[in-house]
PDB file of C-alpha atoms in Angstrom:
ATOM      1  CA  UNK A 576      11.792  19.885  -7.821  1.00  0.00           C
ATOM      2  CA  UNK A 577      11.431  16.170  -7.045  1.00  0.00           C
ATOM      3  CA  UNK A 578      10.286  15.178 -10.582  1.00  0.00           C
ATOM      4  CA  UNK A 579       6.901  14.039  -9.265  1.00  0.00           C
ATOM      5  CA  UNK A 580       4.010  16.013 -10.661  1.00  0.00           C
ATOM      6  CA  UNK A 581       0.455  16.356  -9.356  1.00  0.00           C
ATOM      7  CA  UNK A 582      -2.636  17.993 -10.776  1.00  0.00           C
ATOM      8  CA  UNK A 583      -4.596  20.012  -9.992  1.00  0.00           C
ATOM      9  CA  UNK A 584      -2.843  22.193  -7.408  1.00  0.00           C
ATOM     10  CA  UNK A 585      -6.080  23.321  -5.820  1.00  0.00           C
ATOM     11  CA  UNK A 586      -9.588  21.859  -5.903  1.00  0.00           C
ATOM     12  CA  UNK A 587     -12.694  23.358  -4.326  1.00  0.00           C
ATOM     13  CA  UNK A 588     -15.825  21.275  -4.392  1.00  0.00           C
ATOM     14  CA  UNK A 589     -19.031  20.709  -2.507  1.00  0.00           C
ATOM     15  CA  UNK A 590     -20.029  17.941  -0.146  1.00  0.00           C
ATOM     16  CA  UNK A 591     -21.292  14.796  -1.864  1.00  0.00           C
ATOM     17  CA  UNK A 592     -19.244  15.374  -4.986  1.00  0.00           C
ATOM     18  CA  UNK A 593     -16.541  13.236  -6.547  1.00  0.00           C
ATOM     19  CA  UNK A 594     -13.064  14.363  -7.598  1.00  0.00           C
ATOM     20  CA  UNK A 595     -10.022  12.798  -9.239  1.00  0.00           C
ATOM     21  CA  UNK A 596      -6.459  13.678  -8.295  1.00  0.00           C
ATOM     22  CA  UNK A 597      -3.636  12.781 -10.696  1.00  0.00           C
ATOM     23  CA  UNK A 598       0.005  11.950 -10.103  1.00  0.00           C
ATOM     24  CA  UNK A 599       2.871  11.312 -12.440  1.00  0.00           C
ATOM     25  CA  UNK A 600       5.872   9.611 -10.835  1.00  0.00           C
ATOM     26  CA  UNK A 601       9.547  10.399 -11.515  1.00  0.00           C
ATOM     27  CA  UNK A 602      10.788   8.963 -14.719  1.00  0.00           C
ATOM     28  CA  UNK A 603      11.633   5.300 -14.154  1.00  0.00           C
ATOM     29  CA  UNK A 604       9.886   4.992 -10.791  1.00  0.00           C
ATOM     30  CA  UNK A 605       7.428   2.095 -10.619  1.00  0.00           C
ATOM     31  CA  UNK A 606       5.909   2.733  -7.229  1.00  0.00           C
ATOM     32  CA  UNK A 607       3.382   5.396  -6.272  1.00  0.00           C
ATOM     33  CA  UNK A 608       2.272   6.116  -2.735  1.00  0.00           C
ATOM     34  CA  UNK A 609      -0.666   8.350  -1.746  1.00  0.00           C
ATOM     35  CA  UNK A 610      -0.660  10.280   1.524  1.00  0.00           C
ATOM     36  CA  UNK A 611      -3.208  12.598   3.125  1.00  0.00           C
ATOM     37  CA  UNK A 612      -2.078  15.523   5.247  1.00  0.00           C
ATOM     38  CA  UNK A 613      -4.500  17.223   7.594  1.00  0.00           C
ATOM     39  CA  UNK A 614      -3.938  19.474  10.546  1.00  0.00           C
ATOM     40  CA  UNK A 615      -5.287  17.036  13.160  1.00  0.00           C
ATOM     41  CA  UNK A 616      -4.045  13.750  11.680  1.00  0.00           C
ATOM     42  CA  UNK A 617      -0.677  14.677  10.197  1.00  0.00           C
ATOM     43  CA  UNK A 618       0.664  12.779   7.222  1.00  0.00           C
ATOM     44  CA  UNK A 619      -1.133   9.473   6.760  1.00  0.00           C
ATOM     45  CA  UNK A 620      -0.482   6.711   4.265  1.00  0.00           C
ATOM     46  CA  UNK A 621      -3.443   5.821   2.075  1.00  0.00           C
ATOM     47  CA  UNK A 622      -2.416   3.354  -0.560  1.00  0.00           C
ATOM     48  CA  UNK A 623       0.529   2.150  -2.657  1.00  0.00           C
ATOM     49  CA  UNK A 624       0.683   0.891  -6.233  1.00  0.00           C
ATOM     50  CA  UNK A 625       3.634  -0.888  -7.823  1.00  0.00           C
ATOM     51  CA  UNK A 626       3.796  -1.328 -11.592  1.00  0.00           C
ATOM     52  CA  UNK A 627       0.050  -1.251 -11.903  1.00  0.00           C
ATOM     53  CA  UNK A 628      -0.820  -3.473  -8.989  1.00  0.00           C
ATOM     54  CA  UNK A 629      -2.052  -2.504  -5.546  1.00  0.00           C
ATOM     55  CA  UNK A 630       0.776  -3.300  -3.053  1.00  0.00           C
ATOM     56  CA  UNK A 631      -0.422  -1.956   0.311  1.00  0.00           C
ATOM     57  CA  UNK A 632      -3.379  -0.232   1.853  1.00  0.00           C
ATOM     58  CA  UNK A 633      -3.328   2.133   4.809  1.00  0.00           C
ATOM     59  CA  UNK A 634      -6.019   4.301   6.361  1.00  0.00           C
ATOM     60  CA  UNK A 635      -8.000   4.710   3.143  1.00  0.00           C
ATOM     61  CA  UNK A 636     -11.710   5.154   3.365  1.00  0.00           C
ATOM     62  CA  UNK A 637     -14.056   2.971   1.318  1.00  0.00           C
ATOM     63  CA  UNK A 638     -15.232   6.141  -0.489  1.00  0.00           C
ATOM     64  CA  UNK A 639     -11.684   6.551  -1.813  1.00  0.00           C
ATOM     65  CA  UNK A 640     -10.092   4.457  -4.518  1.00  0.00           C
ATOM     66  CA  UNK A 641      -6.994   4.559  -6.666  1.00  0.00           C
ATOM     67  CA  UNK A 642      -5.399   2.974  -9.680  1.00  0.00           C
ATOM     68  CA  UNK A 643      -2.130   3.042 -11.566  1.00  0.00           C
ATOM     69  CA  UNK A 644      -2.207   3.021 -15.327  1.00  0.00           C
ATOM     70  CA  UNK A 645       0.161   1.311 -17.832  1.00  0.00           C
ATOM     71  CA  UNK A 646       2.094   4.573 -18.272  1.00  0.00           C
ATOM     72  CA  UNK A 647       2.546   4.466 -14.454  1.00  0.00           C
ATOM     73  CA  UNK A 648       0.670   7.617 -13.636  1.00  0.00           C
ATOM     74  CA  UNK A 649      -1.838   7.192 -10.798  1.00  0.00           C
ATOM     75  CA  UNK A 650      -5.213   8.606  -9.963  1.00  0.00           C
ATOM     76  CA  UNK A 651      -6.870   8.892  -6.544  1.00  0.00           C
ATOM     77  CA  UNK A 652     -10.646   9.058  -6.708  1.00  0.00           C
ATOM     78  CA  UNK A 653     -12.546  10.604  -3.754  1.00  0.00           C
ATOM     79  CA  UNK A 654     -16.306  10.244  -3.755  1.00  0.00           C
ATOM     80  CA  UNK A 655     -19.252  11.313  -1.538  1.00  0.00           C
ATOM     81  CA  UNK A 656     -16.996  14.009  -0.208  1.00  0.00           C
ATOM     82  CA  UNK A 657     -17.386  15.287   3.357  1.00  0.00           C
ATOM     83  CA  UNK A 658     -16.101  18.449   5.016  1.00  0.00           C
ATOM     84  CA  UNK A 659     -13.525  16.285   6.888  1.00  0.00           C
ATOM     85  CA  UNK A 660     -11.943  15.211   3.563  1.00  0.00           C
ATOM     86  CA  UNK A 661     -10.492  18.727   3.137  1.00  0.00           C
ATOM     87  CA  UNK A 662      -6.753  18.181   3.232  1.00  0.00           C
ATOM     88  CA  UNK A 663      -3.555  18.188   1.271  1.00  0.00           C
ATOM     89  CA  UNK A 664      -3.098  15.017  -0.802  1.00  0.00           C
ATOM     90  CA  UNK A 665       0.434  14.073  -1.752  1.00  0.00           C
ATOM     91  CA  UNK A 666       1.738  11.337  -3.883  1.00  0.00           C
ATOM     92  CA  UNK A 667       5.265  10.048  -3.664  1.00  0.00           C
ATOM     93  CA  UNK A 668       7.232   7.753  -5.917  1.00  0.00           C
ATOM     94  CA  UNK A 669      10.162   5.392  -5.548  1.00  0.00           C
ATOM     95  CA  UNK A 670      12.056   3.249  -8.022  1.00  0.00           C
ATOM     96  CA  UNK A 671      10.591  -0.107  -6.946  1.00  0.00           C
ATOM     97  CA  UNK A 672       8.154  -1.650  -4.577  1.00  0.00           C
ATOM     98  CA  UNK A 673      10.854  -2.201  -2.016  1.00  0.00           C
ATOM     99  CA  UNK A 674      13.041   0.812  -2.647  1.00  0.00           C
ATOM    100  CA  UNK A 675      13.555   3.047   0.368  1.00  0.00           C
ATOM    101  CA  UNK A 676      13.636   6.658  -0.830  1.00  0.00           C
ATOM    102  CA  UNK A 677      10.263   8.255  -1.539  1.00  0.00           C
ATOM    103  CA  UNK A 678      10.048  11.612  -3.294  1.00  0.00           C
ATOM    104  CA  UNK A 679       6.956  13.690  -2.882  1.00  0.00           C
ATOM    105  CA  UNK A 680       5.019  15.695  -5.391  1.00  0.00           C
ATOM    106  CA  UNK A 681       3.789  19.253  -4.761  1.00  0.00           C
ATOM    107  CA  UNK A 682       0.409  18.087  -3.522  1.00  0.00           C
ATOM    108  CA  UNK A 683      -3.203  18.844  -4.285  1.00  0.00           C
ATOM    109  CA  UNK A 684      -5.088  20.983  -1.795  1.00  0.00           C
ATOM    110  CA  UNK A 685      -8.680  19.841  -1.575  1.00  0.00           C
ATOM    111  CA  UNK A 686     -11.298  22.059  -0.013  1.00  0.00           C
ATOM    112  CA  UNK A 687     -14.792  20.629   0.500  1.00  0.00           C
ATOM    113  CA  UNK A 688     -17.451  23.258   1.243  1.00  0.00           C
TER     114      UNK A 688
ATOM    115  CA  UNK B 530       0.862  -1.395  13.098  1.00  0.00           C
ATOM    116  CA  UNK B 531       3.673   1.037  13.500  1.00  0.00           C
ATOM    117  CA  UNK B 532       3.354   4.067  15.742  1.00  0.00           C
ATOM    118  CA  UNK B 533       5.853   6.982  15.701  1.00  0.00           C
ATOM    119  CA  UNK B 534       6.058   9.538  18.453  1.00  0.00           C
ATOM    120  CA  UNK B 535       7.957  12.794  17.803  1.00  0.00           C
ATOM    121  CA  UNK B 536       9.183  15.428  20.271  1.00  0.00           C
ATOM    122  CA  UNK B 537       9.162  18.326  20.703  1.00  0.00           C
ATOM    123  CA  UNK B 538       6.198  19.661  18.685  1.00  0.00           C
ATOM    124  CA  UNK B 539       7.773  23.115  18.538  1.00  0.00           C
ATOM    125  CA  UNK B 540      11.410  24.166  18.922  1.00  0.00           C
ATOM    126  CA  UNK B 541      12.936  27.635  18.861  1.00  0.00           C
ATOM    127  CA  UNK B 542      16.711  28.149  18.712  1.00  0.00           C
ATOM    128  CA  UNK B 543      19.043  31.030  18.134  1.00  0.00           C
ATOM    129  CA  UNK B 544      20.840  31.135  14.832  1.00  0.00           C
ATOM    130  CA  UNK B 545      24.105  29.215  15.135  1.00  0.00           C
ATOM    131  CA  UNK B 546      22.846  26.926  17.903  1.00  0.00           C
ATOM    132  CA  UNK B 547      22.095  23.244  17.491  1.00  0.00           C
ATOM    133  CA  UNK B 548      18.667  21.659  17.257  1.00  0.00           C
ATOM    134  CA  UNK B 549      17.724  18.149  18.231  1.00  0.00           C
ATOM    135  CA  UNK B 550      14.444  16.344  17.378  1.00  0.00           C
ATOM    136  CA  UNK B 551      13.687  12.918  18.772  1.00  0.00           C
ATOM    137  CA  UNK B 552      11.429  10.122  17.607  1.00  0.00           C
ATOM    138  CA  UNK B 553      10.471   6.760  18.973  1.00  0.00           C
ATOM    139  CA  UNK B 554       8.866   3.927  17.099  1.00  0.00           C
ATOM    140  CA  UNK B 555       6.947   0.843  18.187  1.00  0.00           C
ATOM    141  CA  UNK B 556       7.552  -1.887  15.552  1.00  0.00           C
ATOM    142  CA  UNK B 557      10.930  -3.530  16.066  1.00  0.00           C
ATOM    143  CA  UNK B 558      10.720  -4.849  12.458  1.00  0.00           C
ATOM    144  CA  UNK B 559      10.959  -1.290  11.056  1.00  0.00           C
ATOM    145  CA  UNK B 560      14.267  -0.884   9.264  1.00  0.00           C
ATOM    146  CA  UNK B 561      14.247   2.448   7.464  1.00  0.00           C
ATOM    147  CA  UNK B 562      14.003   5.898   9.090  1.00  0.00           C
ATOM    148  CA  UNK B 563      13.848   8.990   6.881  1.00  0.00           C
ATOM    149  CA  UNK B 564      13.502  12.631   7.876  1.00  0.00           C
ATOM    150  CA  UNK B 565      11.570  15.130   5.838  1.00  0.00           C
ATOM    151  CA  UNK B 566      11.584  18.893   5.881  1.00  0.00           C
ATOM    152  CA  UNK B 567       8.397  20.683   4.888  1.00  0.00           C
ATOM    153  CA  UNK B 568       8.256  24.436   4.344  1.00  0.00           C
ATOM    154  CA  UNK B 569       4.918  26.176   4.477  1.00  0.00           C
ATOM    155  CA  UNK B 570       2.673  25.148   1.556  1.00  0.00           C
ATOM    156  CA  UNK B 571       5.346  22.958  -0.017  1.00  0.00           C
ATOM    157  CA  UNK B 572       6.072  19.280  -0.388  1.00  0.00           C
ATOM    158  CA  UNK B 573       7.856  17.183   2.189  1.00  0.00           C
ATOM    159  CA  UNK B 574      11.494  17.037   1.096  1.00  0.00           C
ATOM    160  CA  UNK B 575      13.713  14.096   2.046  1.00  0.00           C
ATOM    161  CA  UNK B 576      16.760  15.469   3.832  1.00  0.00           C
ATOM    162  CA  UNK B 577      18.457  12.455   5.357  1.00  0.00           C
ATOM    163  CA  UNK B 578      17.653   8.846   6.086  1.00  0.00           C
ATOM    164  CA  UNK B 579      19.168   5.923   7.938  1.00  0.00           C
ATOM    165  CA  UNK B 580      18.785   2.189   7.756  1.00  0.00           C
ATOM    166  CA  UNK B 581      18.793  -0.209  10.640  1.00  0.00           C
ATOM    167  CA  UNK B 582      22.292  -1.599   9.978  1.00  0.00           C
ATOM    168  CA  UNK B 583      23.814   1.868  10.608  1.00  0.00           C
ATOM    169  CA  UNK B 584      23.986   3.742  13.908  1.00  0.00           C
ATOM    170  CA  UNK B 585      24.754   7.255  12.632  1.00  0.00           C
ATOM    171  CA  UNK B 586      24.809   9.142   9.380  1.00  0.00           C
ATOM    172  CA  UNK B 587      25.972  12.660   8.601  1.00  0.00           C
ATOM    173  CA  UNK B 588      25.430  15.063   5.750  1.00  0.00           C
ATOM    174  CA  UNK B 589      27.082  18.439   6.251  1.00  0.00           C
ATOM    175  CA  UNK B 590      25.223  20.153   9.142  1.00  0.00           C
ATOM    176  CA  UNK B 591      22.636  17.358   9.524  1.00  0.00           C
ATOM    177  CA  UNK B 592      23.086  14.059  11.307  1.00  0.00           C
ATOM    178  CA  UNK B 593      20.780  11.262  12.289  1.00  0.00           C
ATOM    179  CA  UNK B 594      21.378   8.674  15.025  1.00  0.00           C
ATOM    180  CA  UNK B 595      19.533   5.366  15.569  1.00  0.00           C
ATOM    181  CA  UNK B 596      19.297   3.218  18.675  1.00  0.00           C
ATOM    182  CA  UNK B 597      17.552   0.042  17.637  1.00  0.00           C
ATOM    183  CA  UNK B 598      17.542  -1.394  21.104  1.00  0.00           C
ATOM    184  CA  UNK B 599      15.692   1.546  22.510  1.00  0.00           C
ATOM    185  CA  UNK B 600      13.712   2.057  19.341  1.00  0.00           C
ATOM    186  CA  UNK B 601      14.478   5.731  18.958  1.00  0.00           C
ATOM    187  CA  UNK B 602      16.226   7.956  16.428  1.00  0.00           C
ATOM    188  CA  UNK B 603      17.168  11.576  16.393  1.00  0.00           C
ATOM    189  CA  UNK B 604      17.818  14.448  13.986  1.00  0.00           C
ATOM    190  CA  UNK B 605      20.652  16.842  14.841  1.00  0.00           C
ATOM    191  CA  UNK B 606      21.095  20.109  13.021  1.00  0.00           C
ATOM    192  CA  UNK B 607      24.215  22.073  13.850  1.00  0.00           C
ATOM    193  CA  UNK B 608      24.990  25.764  13.184  1.00  0.00           C
ATOM    194  CA  UNK B 609      21.333  26.451  12.441  1.00  0.00           C
ATOM    195  CA  UNK B 610      20.400  29.113   9.894  1.00  0.00           C
ATOM    196  CA  UNK B 611      17.107  30.956   9.352  1.00  0.00           C
ATOM    197  CA  UNK B 612      16.491  28.841   6.216  1.00  0.00           C
ATOM    198  CA  UNK B 613      16.351  25.779   8.458  1.00  0.00           C
ATOM    199  CA  UNK B 614      13.002  27.078   9.777  1.00  0.00           C
ATOM    200  CA  UNK B 615      10.373  24.591   8.762  1.00  0.00           C
ATOM    201  CA  UNK B 616       8.387  21.610   9.980  1.00  0.00           C
ATOM    202  CA  UNK B 617      10.403  18.424  10.295  1.00  0.00           C
ATOM    203  CA  UNK B 618       8.837  14.973  10.153  1.00  0.00           C
ATOM    204  CA  UNK B 619      10.433  11.670  11.125  1.00  0.00           C
ATOM    205  CA  UNK B 620       9.075   8.475   9.740  1.00  0.00           C
ATOM    206  CA  UNK B 621       9.523   4.726  10.027  1.00  0.00           C
ATOM    207  CA  UNK B 622       9.107   2.154   7.371  1.00  0.00           C
ATOM    208  CA  UNK B 623       6.889  -0.832   8.004  1.00  0.00           C
ATOM    209  CA  UNK B 624       8.159  -3.500   5.665  1.00  0.00           C
ATOM    210  CA  UNK B 625       5.087  -5.705   6.001  1.00  0.00           C
ATOM    211  CA  UNK B 626       3.892  -7.350   2.752  1.00  0.00           C
ATOM    212  CA  UNK B 627       6.820  -5.975   0.837  1.00  0.00           C
ATOM    213  CA  UNK B 628       5.703  -2.406   1.049  1.00  0.00           C
ATOM    214  CA  UNK B 629       7.751   0.463   2.364  1.00  0.00           C
ATOM    215  CA  UNK B 630       4.869   2.653   3.339  1.00  0.00           C
ATOM    216  CA  UNK B 631       5.929   5.356   5.758  1.00  0.00           C
ATOM    217  CA  UNK B 632       4.410   6.040   9.183  1.00  0.00           C
ATOM    218  CA  UNK B 633       5.079   9.616  10.140  1.00  0.00           C
ATOM    219  CA  UNK B 634       5.486  11.410  13.413  1.00  0.00           C
ATOM    220  CA  UNK B 635       3.312  14.485  14.064  1.00  0.00           C
ATOM    221  CA  UNK B 636       6.074  16.933  13.106  1.00  0.00           C
ATOM    222  CA  UNK B 637       8.287  19.497  14.834  1.00  0.00           C
ATOM    223  CA  UNK B 638       8.013  23.112  13.938  1.00  0.00           C
ATOM    224  CA  UNK B 639      11.546  24.526  14.086  1.00  0.00           C
ATOM    225  CA  UNK B 640      12.031  28.241  14.284  1.00  0.00           C
ATOM    226  CA  UNK B 641      15.555  29.666  13.931  1.00  0.00           C
ATOM    227  CA  UNK B 642      15.736  33.171  15.367  1.00  0.00           C
ATOM    228  CA  UNK B 643      18.256  35.436  13.610  1.00  0.00           C
TER     229      UNK B 643
END
């Protein structure tokens, strides 16, 4: 157990809908990273937040957004969902914005039908 | 941006043999190289990492080597056991803008045959 929690574990929804994925970092960690894992694209970095502020953006679609709250938990919002958004979504946390080690949560499996 | 190539994509070894997985990266500014193990349906788990000021690091049966000049790094697992069977991912850290986002290789599925 890495200490990073994610909810829900599984999510099944229809095309066009909007969902919210939640992540709570390890106690004391200030940084949250979101990654998408699909069979054809592998693990891809989406976005990073550090102490409430957006720090870096990767291959995140405009239909996706995220935020980090004062209690440091983070939410990833996915809207206008398409079949191709079906994937595993992981968050990871690290102690600071420039700390090296990232510890992953258990992931949320999103299925868009 | 950073690009990480990982080989082989699949690897089968007999129990007790060694396994080697190799990665190359493109951005010479990358300075942190972790390895993750992912079992089916589970989270990627950090198993070992190396920073650019070190050439080799060992942790029991696992070792990682780094050649900065050639921009490649490798994972070595000795005395493999069936529980080593998993998908292994290498990654490189792009330090641009003060972020340590990871760029991952495509993964190597390791099967250890009892």
